[in-house]
Coordinates of C-alpha atoms in Angstrom, one line a residue:
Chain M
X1 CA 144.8 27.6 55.0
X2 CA 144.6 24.0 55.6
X3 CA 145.8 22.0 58.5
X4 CA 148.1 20.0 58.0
X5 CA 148.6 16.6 60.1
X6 CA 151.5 14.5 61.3
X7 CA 151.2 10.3 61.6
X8 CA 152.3 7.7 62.9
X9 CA 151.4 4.6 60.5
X10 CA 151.4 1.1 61.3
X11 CA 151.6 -0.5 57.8
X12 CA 151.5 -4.7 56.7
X13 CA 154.3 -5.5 55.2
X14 CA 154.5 -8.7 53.6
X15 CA 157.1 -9.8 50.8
X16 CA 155.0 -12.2 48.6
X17 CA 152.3 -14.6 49.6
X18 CA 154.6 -16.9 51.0
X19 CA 156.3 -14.4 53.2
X20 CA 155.4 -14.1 56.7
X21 CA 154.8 -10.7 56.6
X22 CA 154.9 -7.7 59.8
X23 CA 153.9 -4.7 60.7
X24 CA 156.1 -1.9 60.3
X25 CA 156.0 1.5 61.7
X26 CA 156.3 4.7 59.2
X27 CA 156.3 8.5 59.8
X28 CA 154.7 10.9 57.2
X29 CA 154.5 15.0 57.7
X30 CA 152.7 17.7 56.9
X31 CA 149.8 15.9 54.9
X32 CA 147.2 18.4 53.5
X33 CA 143.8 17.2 55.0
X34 CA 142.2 17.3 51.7
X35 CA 144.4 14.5 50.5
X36 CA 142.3 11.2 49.9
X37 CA 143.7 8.4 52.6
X38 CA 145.5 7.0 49.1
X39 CA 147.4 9.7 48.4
X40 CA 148.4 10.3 51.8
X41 CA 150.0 6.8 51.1
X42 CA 151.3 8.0 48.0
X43 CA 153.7 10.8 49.6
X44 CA 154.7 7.9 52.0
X45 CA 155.9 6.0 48.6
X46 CA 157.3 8.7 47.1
X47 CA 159.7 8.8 50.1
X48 CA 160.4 5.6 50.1
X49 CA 161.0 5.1 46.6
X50 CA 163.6 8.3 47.2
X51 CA 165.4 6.3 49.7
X52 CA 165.7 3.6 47.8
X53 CA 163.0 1.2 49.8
X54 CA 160.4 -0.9 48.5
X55 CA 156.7 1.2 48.2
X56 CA 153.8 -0.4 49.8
X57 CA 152.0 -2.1 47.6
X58 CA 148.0 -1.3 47.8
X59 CA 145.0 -1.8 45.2
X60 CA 143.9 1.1 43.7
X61 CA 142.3 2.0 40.1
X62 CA 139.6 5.0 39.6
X63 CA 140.0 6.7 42.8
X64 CA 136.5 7.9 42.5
X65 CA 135.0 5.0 44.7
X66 CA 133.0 3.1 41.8
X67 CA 135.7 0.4 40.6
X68 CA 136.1 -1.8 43.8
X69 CA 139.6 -1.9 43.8
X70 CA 141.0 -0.3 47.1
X71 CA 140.9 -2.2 49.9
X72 CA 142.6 -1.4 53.6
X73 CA 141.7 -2.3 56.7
X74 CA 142.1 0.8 58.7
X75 CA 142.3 1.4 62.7
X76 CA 140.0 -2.0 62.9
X77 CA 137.5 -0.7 60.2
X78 CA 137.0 -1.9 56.4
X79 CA 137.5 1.3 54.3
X80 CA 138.1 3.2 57.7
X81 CA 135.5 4.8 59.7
X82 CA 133.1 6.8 57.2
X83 CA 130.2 5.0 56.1
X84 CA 129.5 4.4 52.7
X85 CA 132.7 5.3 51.3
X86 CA 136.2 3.6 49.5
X87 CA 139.2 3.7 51.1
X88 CA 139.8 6.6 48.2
X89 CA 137.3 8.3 49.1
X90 CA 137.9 8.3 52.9
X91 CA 140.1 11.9 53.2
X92 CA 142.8 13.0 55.5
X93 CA 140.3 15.7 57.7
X94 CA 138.5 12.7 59.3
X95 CA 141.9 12.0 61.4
X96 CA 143.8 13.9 64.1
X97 CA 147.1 15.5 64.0
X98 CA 149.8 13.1 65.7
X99 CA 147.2 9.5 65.2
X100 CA 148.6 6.3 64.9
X101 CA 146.9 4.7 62.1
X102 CA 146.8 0.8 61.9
X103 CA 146.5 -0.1 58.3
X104 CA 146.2 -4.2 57.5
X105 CA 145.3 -6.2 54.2
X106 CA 141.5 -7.9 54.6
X107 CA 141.7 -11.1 56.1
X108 CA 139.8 -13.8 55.1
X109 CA 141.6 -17.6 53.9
X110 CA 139.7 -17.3 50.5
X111 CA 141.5 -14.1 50.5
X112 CA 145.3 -14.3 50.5
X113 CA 147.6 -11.8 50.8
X114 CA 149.4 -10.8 47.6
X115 CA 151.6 -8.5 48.5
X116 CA 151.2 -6.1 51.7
X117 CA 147.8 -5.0 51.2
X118 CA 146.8 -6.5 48.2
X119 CA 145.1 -9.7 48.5
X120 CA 143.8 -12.1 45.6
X121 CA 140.1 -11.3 45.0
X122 CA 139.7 -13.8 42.8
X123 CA 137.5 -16.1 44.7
X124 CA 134.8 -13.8 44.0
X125 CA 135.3 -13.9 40.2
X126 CA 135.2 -17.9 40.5
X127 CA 131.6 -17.2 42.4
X128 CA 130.7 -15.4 39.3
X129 CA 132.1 -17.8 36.6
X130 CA 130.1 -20.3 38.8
X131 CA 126.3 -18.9 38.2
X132 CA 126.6 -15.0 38.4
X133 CA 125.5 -14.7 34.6
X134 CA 122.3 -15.1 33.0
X135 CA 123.4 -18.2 30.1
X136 CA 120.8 -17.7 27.4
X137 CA 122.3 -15.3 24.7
X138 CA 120.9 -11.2 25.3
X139 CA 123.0 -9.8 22.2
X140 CA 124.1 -6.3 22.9
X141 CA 122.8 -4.3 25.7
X142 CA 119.0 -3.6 24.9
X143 CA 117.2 -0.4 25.0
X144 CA 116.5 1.2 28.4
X145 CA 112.9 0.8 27.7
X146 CA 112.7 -2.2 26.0
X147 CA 111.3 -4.1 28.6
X148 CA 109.2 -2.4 31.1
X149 CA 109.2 -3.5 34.8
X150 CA 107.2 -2.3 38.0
X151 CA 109.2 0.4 39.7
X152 CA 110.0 -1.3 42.9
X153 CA 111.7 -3.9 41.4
X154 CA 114.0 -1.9 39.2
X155 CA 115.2 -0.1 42.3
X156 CA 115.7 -3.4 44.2
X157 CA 117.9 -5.0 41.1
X158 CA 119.4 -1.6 41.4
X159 CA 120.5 -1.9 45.1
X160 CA 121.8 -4.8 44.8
X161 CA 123.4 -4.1 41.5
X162 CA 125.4 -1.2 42.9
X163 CA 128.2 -3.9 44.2
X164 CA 131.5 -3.3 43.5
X165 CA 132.5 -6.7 44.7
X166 CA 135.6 -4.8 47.0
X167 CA 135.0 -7.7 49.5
X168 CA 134.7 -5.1 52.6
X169 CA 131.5 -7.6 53.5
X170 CA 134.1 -10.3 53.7
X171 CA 137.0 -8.2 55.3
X172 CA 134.4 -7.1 58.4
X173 CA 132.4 -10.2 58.8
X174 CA 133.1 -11.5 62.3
X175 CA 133.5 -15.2 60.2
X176 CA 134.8 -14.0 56.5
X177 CA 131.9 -14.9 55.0
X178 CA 131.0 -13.6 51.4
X179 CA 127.2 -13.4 51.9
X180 CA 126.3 -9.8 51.0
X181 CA 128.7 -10.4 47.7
X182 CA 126.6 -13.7 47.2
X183 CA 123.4 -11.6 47.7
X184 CA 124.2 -8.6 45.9
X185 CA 124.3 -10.4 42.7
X186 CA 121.7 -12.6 43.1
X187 CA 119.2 -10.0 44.5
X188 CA 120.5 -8.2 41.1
X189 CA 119.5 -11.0 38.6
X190 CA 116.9 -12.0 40.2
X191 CA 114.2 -8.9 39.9
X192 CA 114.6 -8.7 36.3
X193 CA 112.7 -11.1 33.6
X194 CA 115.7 -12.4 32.6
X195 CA 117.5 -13.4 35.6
X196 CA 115.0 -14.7 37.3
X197 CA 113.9 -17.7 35.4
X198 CA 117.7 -19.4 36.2
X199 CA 117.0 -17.6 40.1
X200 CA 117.5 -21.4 42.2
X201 CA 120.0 -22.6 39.9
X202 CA 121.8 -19.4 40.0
X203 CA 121.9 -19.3 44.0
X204 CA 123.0 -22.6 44.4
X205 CA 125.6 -22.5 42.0
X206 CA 127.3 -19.5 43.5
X207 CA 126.7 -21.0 47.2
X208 CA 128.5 -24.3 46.5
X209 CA 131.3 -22.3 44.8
X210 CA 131.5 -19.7 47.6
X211 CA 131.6 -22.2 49.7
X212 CA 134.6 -24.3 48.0
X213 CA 136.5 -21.1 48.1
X214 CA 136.7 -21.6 51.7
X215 CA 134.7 -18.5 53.1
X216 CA 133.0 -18.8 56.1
X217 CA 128.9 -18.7 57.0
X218 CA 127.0 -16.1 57.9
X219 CA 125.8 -15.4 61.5
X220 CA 123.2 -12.7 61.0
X221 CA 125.3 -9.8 62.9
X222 CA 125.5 -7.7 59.8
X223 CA 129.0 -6.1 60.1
X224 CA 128.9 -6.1 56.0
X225 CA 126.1 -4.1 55.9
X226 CA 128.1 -1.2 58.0
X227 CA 131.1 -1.9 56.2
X228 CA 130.0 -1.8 52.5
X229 CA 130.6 1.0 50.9
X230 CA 127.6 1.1 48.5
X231 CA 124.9 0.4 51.7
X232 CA 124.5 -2.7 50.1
X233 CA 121.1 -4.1 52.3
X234 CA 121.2 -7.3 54.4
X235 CA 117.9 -7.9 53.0
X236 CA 119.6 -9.0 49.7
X237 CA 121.3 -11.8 52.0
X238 CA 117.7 -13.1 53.2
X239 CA 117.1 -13.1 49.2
X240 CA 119.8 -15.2 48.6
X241 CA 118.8 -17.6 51.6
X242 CA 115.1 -17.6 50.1
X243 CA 116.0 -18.4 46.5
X244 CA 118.7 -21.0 48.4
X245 CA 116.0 -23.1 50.1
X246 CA 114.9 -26.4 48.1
X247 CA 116.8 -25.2 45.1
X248 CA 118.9 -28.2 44.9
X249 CA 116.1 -30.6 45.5
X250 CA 113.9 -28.6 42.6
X251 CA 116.1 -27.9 39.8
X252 CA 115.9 -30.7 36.8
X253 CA 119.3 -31.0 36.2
Chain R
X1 CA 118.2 -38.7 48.6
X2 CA 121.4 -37.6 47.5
X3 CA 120.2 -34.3 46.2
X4 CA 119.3 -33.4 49.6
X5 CA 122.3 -34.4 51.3
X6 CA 124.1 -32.5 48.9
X7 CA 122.0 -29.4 49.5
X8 CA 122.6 -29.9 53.2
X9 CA 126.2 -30.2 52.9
X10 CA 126.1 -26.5 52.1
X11 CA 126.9 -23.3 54.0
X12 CA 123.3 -22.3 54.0
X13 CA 121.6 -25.5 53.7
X14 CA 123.2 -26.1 57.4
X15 CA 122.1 -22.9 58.1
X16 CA 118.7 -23.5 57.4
X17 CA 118.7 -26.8 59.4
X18 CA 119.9 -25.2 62.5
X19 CA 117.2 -22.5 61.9
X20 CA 114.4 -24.6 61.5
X21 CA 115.5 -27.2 64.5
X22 CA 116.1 -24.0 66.7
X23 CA 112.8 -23.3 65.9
X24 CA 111.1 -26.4 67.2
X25 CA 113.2 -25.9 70.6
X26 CA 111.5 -22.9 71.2
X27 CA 108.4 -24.2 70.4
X28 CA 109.3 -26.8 73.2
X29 CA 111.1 -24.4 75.7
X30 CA 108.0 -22.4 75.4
X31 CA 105.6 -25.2 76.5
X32 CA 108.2 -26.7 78.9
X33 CA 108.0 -23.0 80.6
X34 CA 104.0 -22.8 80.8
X35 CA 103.9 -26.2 82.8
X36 CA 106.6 -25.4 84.4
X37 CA 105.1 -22.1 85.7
X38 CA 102.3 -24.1 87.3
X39 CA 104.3 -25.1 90.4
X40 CA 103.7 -21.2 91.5
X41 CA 100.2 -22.9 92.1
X42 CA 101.4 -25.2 94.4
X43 CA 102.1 -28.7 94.9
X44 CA 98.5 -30.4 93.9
X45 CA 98.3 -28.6 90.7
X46 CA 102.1 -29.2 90.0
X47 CA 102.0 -32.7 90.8
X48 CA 98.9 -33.3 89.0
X49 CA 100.5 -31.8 85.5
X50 CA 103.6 -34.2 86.1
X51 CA 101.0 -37.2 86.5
X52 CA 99.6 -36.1 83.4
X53 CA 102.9 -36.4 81.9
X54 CA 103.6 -39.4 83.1
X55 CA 100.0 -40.8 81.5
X56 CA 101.1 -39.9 78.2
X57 CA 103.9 -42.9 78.1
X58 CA 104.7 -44.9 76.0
X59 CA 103.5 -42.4 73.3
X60 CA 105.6 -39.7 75.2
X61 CA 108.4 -41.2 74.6
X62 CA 108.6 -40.9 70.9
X63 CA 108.0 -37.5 71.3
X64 CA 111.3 -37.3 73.5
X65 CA 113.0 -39.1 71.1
X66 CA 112.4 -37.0 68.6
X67 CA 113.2 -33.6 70.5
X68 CA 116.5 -35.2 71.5
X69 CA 117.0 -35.8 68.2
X70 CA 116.3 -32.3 66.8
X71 CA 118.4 -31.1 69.7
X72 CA 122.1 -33.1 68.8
X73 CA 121.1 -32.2 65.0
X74 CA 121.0 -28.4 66.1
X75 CA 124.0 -28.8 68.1
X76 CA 126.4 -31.0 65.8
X77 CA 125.4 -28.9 62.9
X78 CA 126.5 -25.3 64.9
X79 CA 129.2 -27.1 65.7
X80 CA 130.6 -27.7 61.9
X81 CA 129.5 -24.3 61.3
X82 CA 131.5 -22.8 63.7
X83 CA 134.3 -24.8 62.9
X84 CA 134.2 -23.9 59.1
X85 CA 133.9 -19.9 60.6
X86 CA 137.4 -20.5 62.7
X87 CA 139.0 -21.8 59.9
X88 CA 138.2 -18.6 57.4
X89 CA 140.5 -16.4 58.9
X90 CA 143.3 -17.8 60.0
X91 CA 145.3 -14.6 60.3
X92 CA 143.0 -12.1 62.5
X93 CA 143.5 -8.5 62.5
X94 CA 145.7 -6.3 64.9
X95 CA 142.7 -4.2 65.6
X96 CA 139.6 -5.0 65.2
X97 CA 137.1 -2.6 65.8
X98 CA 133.0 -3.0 64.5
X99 CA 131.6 -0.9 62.1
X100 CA 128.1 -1.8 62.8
X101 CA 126.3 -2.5 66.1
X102 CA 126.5 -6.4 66.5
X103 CA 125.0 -7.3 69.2
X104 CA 126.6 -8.7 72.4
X105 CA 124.1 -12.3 71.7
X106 CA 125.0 -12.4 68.5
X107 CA 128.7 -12.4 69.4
X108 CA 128.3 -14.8 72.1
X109 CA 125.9 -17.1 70.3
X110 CA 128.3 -20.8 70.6
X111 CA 129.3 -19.5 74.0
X112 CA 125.7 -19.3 75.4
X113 CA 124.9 -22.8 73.2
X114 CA 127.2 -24.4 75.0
X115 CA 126.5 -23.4 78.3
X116 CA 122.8 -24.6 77.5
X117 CA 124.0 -27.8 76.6
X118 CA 126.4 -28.5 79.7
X119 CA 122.9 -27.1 81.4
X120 CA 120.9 -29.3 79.7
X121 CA 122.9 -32.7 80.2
X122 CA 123.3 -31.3 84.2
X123 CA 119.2 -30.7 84.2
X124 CA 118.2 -34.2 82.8
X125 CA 120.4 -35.6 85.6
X126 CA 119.0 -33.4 88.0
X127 CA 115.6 -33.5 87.8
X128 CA 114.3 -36.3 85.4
X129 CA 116.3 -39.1 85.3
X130 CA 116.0 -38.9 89.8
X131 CA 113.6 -40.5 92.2
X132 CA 110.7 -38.5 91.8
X133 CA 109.6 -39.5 95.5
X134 CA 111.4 -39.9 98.7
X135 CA 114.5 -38.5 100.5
X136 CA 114.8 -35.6 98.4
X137 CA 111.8 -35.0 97.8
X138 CA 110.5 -34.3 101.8
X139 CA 110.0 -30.8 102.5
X140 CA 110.6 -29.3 106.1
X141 CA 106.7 -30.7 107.4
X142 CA 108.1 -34.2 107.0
X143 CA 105.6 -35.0 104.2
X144 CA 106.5 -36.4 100.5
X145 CA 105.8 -34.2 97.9
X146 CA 106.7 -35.8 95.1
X147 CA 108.6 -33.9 92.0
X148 CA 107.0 -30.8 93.5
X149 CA 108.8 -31.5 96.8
X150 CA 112.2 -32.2 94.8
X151 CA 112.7 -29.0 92.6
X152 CA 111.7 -26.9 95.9
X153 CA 114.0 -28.7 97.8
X154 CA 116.9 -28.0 94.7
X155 CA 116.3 -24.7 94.5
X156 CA 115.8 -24.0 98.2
X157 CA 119.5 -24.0 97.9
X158 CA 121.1 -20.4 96.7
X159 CA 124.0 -22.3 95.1
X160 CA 121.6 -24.4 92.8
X161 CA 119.3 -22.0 92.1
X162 CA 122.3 -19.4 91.2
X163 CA 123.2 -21.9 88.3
X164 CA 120.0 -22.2 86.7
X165 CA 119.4 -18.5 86.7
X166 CA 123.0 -18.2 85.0
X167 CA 122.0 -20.8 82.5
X168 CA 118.2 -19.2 82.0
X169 CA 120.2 -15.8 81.2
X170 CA 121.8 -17.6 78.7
X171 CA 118.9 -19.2 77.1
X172 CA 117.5 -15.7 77.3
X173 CA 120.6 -14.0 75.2
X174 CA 120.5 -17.4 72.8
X175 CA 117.5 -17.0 72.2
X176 CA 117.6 -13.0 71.4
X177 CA 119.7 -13.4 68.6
X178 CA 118.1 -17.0 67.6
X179 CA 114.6 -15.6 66.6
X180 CA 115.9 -12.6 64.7
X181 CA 118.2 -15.0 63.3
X182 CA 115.6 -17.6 61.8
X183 CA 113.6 -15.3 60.0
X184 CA 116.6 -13.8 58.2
X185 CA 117.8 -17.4 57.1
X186 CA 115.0 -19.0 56.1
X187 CA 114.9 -15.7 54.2
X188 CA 111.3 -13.9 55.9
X189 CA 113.1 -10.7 56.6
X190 CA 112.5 -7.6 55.0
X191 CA 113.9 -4.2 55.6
X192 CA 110.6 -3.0 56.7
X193 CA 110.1 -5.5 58.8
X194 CA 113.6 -5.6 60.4
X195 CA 112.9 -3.4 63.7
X196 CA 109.6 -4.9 64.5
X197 CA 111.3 -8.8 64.5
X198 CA 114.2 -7.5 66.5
X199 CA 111.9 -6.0 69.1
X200 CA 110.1 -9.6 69.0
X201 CA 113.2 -11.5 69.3
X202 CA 114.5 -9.6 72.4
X203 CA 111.2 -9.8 74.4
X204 CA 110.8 -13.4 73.7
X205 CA 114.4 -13.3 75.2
X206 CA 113.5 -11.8 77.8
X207 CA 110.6 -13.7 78.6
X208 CA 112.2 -17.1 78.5
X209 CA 115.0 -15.8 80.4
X210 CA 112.9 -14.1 82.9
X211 CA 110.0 -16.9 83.2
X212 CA 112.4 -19.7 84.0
X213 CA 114.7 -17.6 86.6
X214 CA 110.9 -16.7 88.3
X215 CA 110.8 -20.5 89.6
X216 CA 114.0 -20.6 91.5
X217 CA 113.4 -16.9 92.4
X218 CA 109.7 -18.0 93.9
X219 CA 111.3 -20.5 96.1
X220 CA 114.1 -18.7 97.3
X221 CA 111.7 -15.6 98.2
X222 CA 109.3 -18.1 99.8
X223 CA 111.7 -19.7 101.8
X224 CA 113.3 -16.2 103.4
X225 CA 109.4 -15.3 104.0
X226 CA 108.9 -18.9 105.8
X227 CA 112.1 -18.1 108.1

């Protein structure tokens, strides 16, 4: 038989992005420790809902920790305190019966608060739109094979590749910066045939754009490392900062 | 032209400029520390290197120039970084509590800068832009000794000496994270690579730290000795 906890949770609260928002203090009982931290917060709904108060709004879409949609700071920790996880997939038996558990919205200004814990991601589709594509026309997607490339670099494009562009980096960075996103797709592009011929343009691109969006810069302490939940390497950020250097002063257009 | 000062307006254009000036500070704090060390050898020998100094003016001067020059870049530049870092979360968190294992320089990496530069600006005043004969410079056998005479005579006191080993620890800690630091921004580092350049970056930490606190150390040990 499972055990079965009781919490205290401190919750964001915040009526619409103008709102000034607070934390509020809720009770939940007898959660099942295999329940995923979500669905914990999904009982906590249900009983609001029944008593007629508004449900905390969260982000959430396939539950299986691939889609990038859940996002929670909780008890100081992006995705909580497992390693390597989503917030989905962080469940109830890695907390203690009776815990008070702090659960915030990411904060970052190119990340404003929606509504309670959902905040507008949409800074990091802008990054995209700005360079995070490879322009010349592929057609549909190719065979597997079609193109061989040396080991290695398949499982470095990979890596990087395996960004779910949550924004945890920018959520635990000591300075909201969004240099492992920035990274991530770059080191993706950049170790195949294809994206690598538009590599400079492509990192500079994305740079000036993430840096109109108003995050801030990197100061090598690799919190966004710890706190991604695909292990996304800092390495892809020294990438990024190699591609970076001269591109400007390079590029013919 | 303007494509570089465009570049450089970026996030990690900026970063790369602070990055590479750092780098030519520790090239000079490094060869500041070896002629430095050669007062343990005793007044001739230090004397001598500051005459040698001395002979290298006017051409010296450009050179001084030049290292002031990378020195306000590196500063004014951190200093619009770190401005731009404030101002991207304006709403911090309740709790706040690191995944990862950042380390206690990295955290405290404006802190320590500034200290070095209040240090720095004291330093100049202290010990170059003096007399470098005379009153302060007589040690307790009545004779002049010259800049050798005036540094022993500074840090003869436990006071003075206390401060520069407070700012030496922080050019120590500064400089832990800085090395690390520069090869992952101008983009060197790889993960296979990643313990070995931490290991160098906190030795050369602690050398710097340690080699510059020796001197005031020296003369303080040497004076209890003497009494």
């Amino acid at each position: 038989m499972d055990k079965k906890l009781n919490l205290k949770l401190m919750i964001w609260r915040q009526k619409g992005p103008k709102d000034k928002g607070a934390f509020e203090i809720y009770k939940v009982k007898d959660i099942d420790t295999s329940m995923s931290f979500l669905e914990m917060l999904d009982v906590l709904n249900e009983e609001l809902t029944h008593e007629g108060k508004e449900p905390i709004a969260f982000d959430h879409d396939c539950r299986e920790g691939i889609c990038g949609a859940c996002a929670a700071v909780v008890n100081g920790k992006a995705h909580g305190k497992l390693k390597g996880t989503t917030l989905c997939q962080l469940h109830m038996r890695h907390f203690e019966n009776n815990e008070t558990i702090v659960i915030e919205p990411w904060r970052a200004k190119a990340f404003p608060v929606i509504k309670d814990l959902i905040v507008d991601r949409s800074a990091f589709d802008r990054i995209i739109s700005a360079g995070g594509y490879i322009s010349a026309k592929t057609g549909s997607a190719p065979d597997a094979n079609a193109i061989p490339i040396p080991k290695e670099n398949v499982d470095l494009a990979m890596d990087a590749a395996a960004c779910i562009g949550c924004g945890a980096c920018v959520a635990a960075c000591p300075n909201a910066s969004a240099m492992l996103f920035v990274g991530a797709k770059v080191s993706h592009l950049i170790h195949l045939p294809q994206g690598k011929v538009e590599g400079k343009s492509r990192a500079y691109d994305m740079v000036r754009q993430m840096d109109k969006e108003g995050f801030g810069n990197c100061s090598n302490e690799y919190e966004c490392e710890a706190a991604c939940p695909k292990n996304i390497s800092v390495s892809t950020i020294a990438r990024l900062n190699r591609e970076f250097m001269f591109s400007k002063l390079t590029r013919k257009t | 032209m303007v494509k570089a000062l465009q570049h450089y307006q970026t996030s990690i254009g900026r970063k790369q400029i602070v990055a590479t000036t750092g780098l030519l500070l520790i090239l000079f704090i490094t060869g500041h520390l070896a002629g430095n060390l050669l007062i343990l050898g005793g007044p001739d020998l230090y004397n001598s290197y500051a005459k040698f100094l001395t002979g290298l003016r006017p051409g010296l001067y450009f050179i001084e120039a030049l290292l002031g020059l990378v020195f306000l870049i590196h500063i004014w530049v951190t200093y619009l970084l770190v401005i731009t870092n404030i101002r991207s979360r304006p709403i911090g968190y309740r709790l706040n509590s690191p995944k990862g294992d950042r380390s206690l320089a990295a955290q405290i990496m404006p802190f320590t800068g500034s200290i070095i530069f209040a240090f720095l600006i004291f330093h100049l005043w202290d010990f170059t832009f003096t007399p470098h004969s005379g009153a302060a410079s007589i040690l307790r056998d009545g004779k002049d000794y010259g800049l050798y005479g005036l540094v022993y005579n500074a840090f003869s006191d436990p006071l003075h000496s206390t401060f520069y080993i407070i700012a030496m620890v922080c050019i120590g800690f500064h400089l832990s994270h800085g090395i690390e630091s520069f090869c992952q921004t101008l983009g060197f580092k790889h993960p296979k690579h990643t313990q070995a350049i931490r290991l160098v970056s906190n030795l050369f930490g602690v050398m710097i730290g340690w080699g510059y606190s020796m001197i005031p150390v020296y003369v303080l040990i040497k004076n209890m000795v003497n009494n």
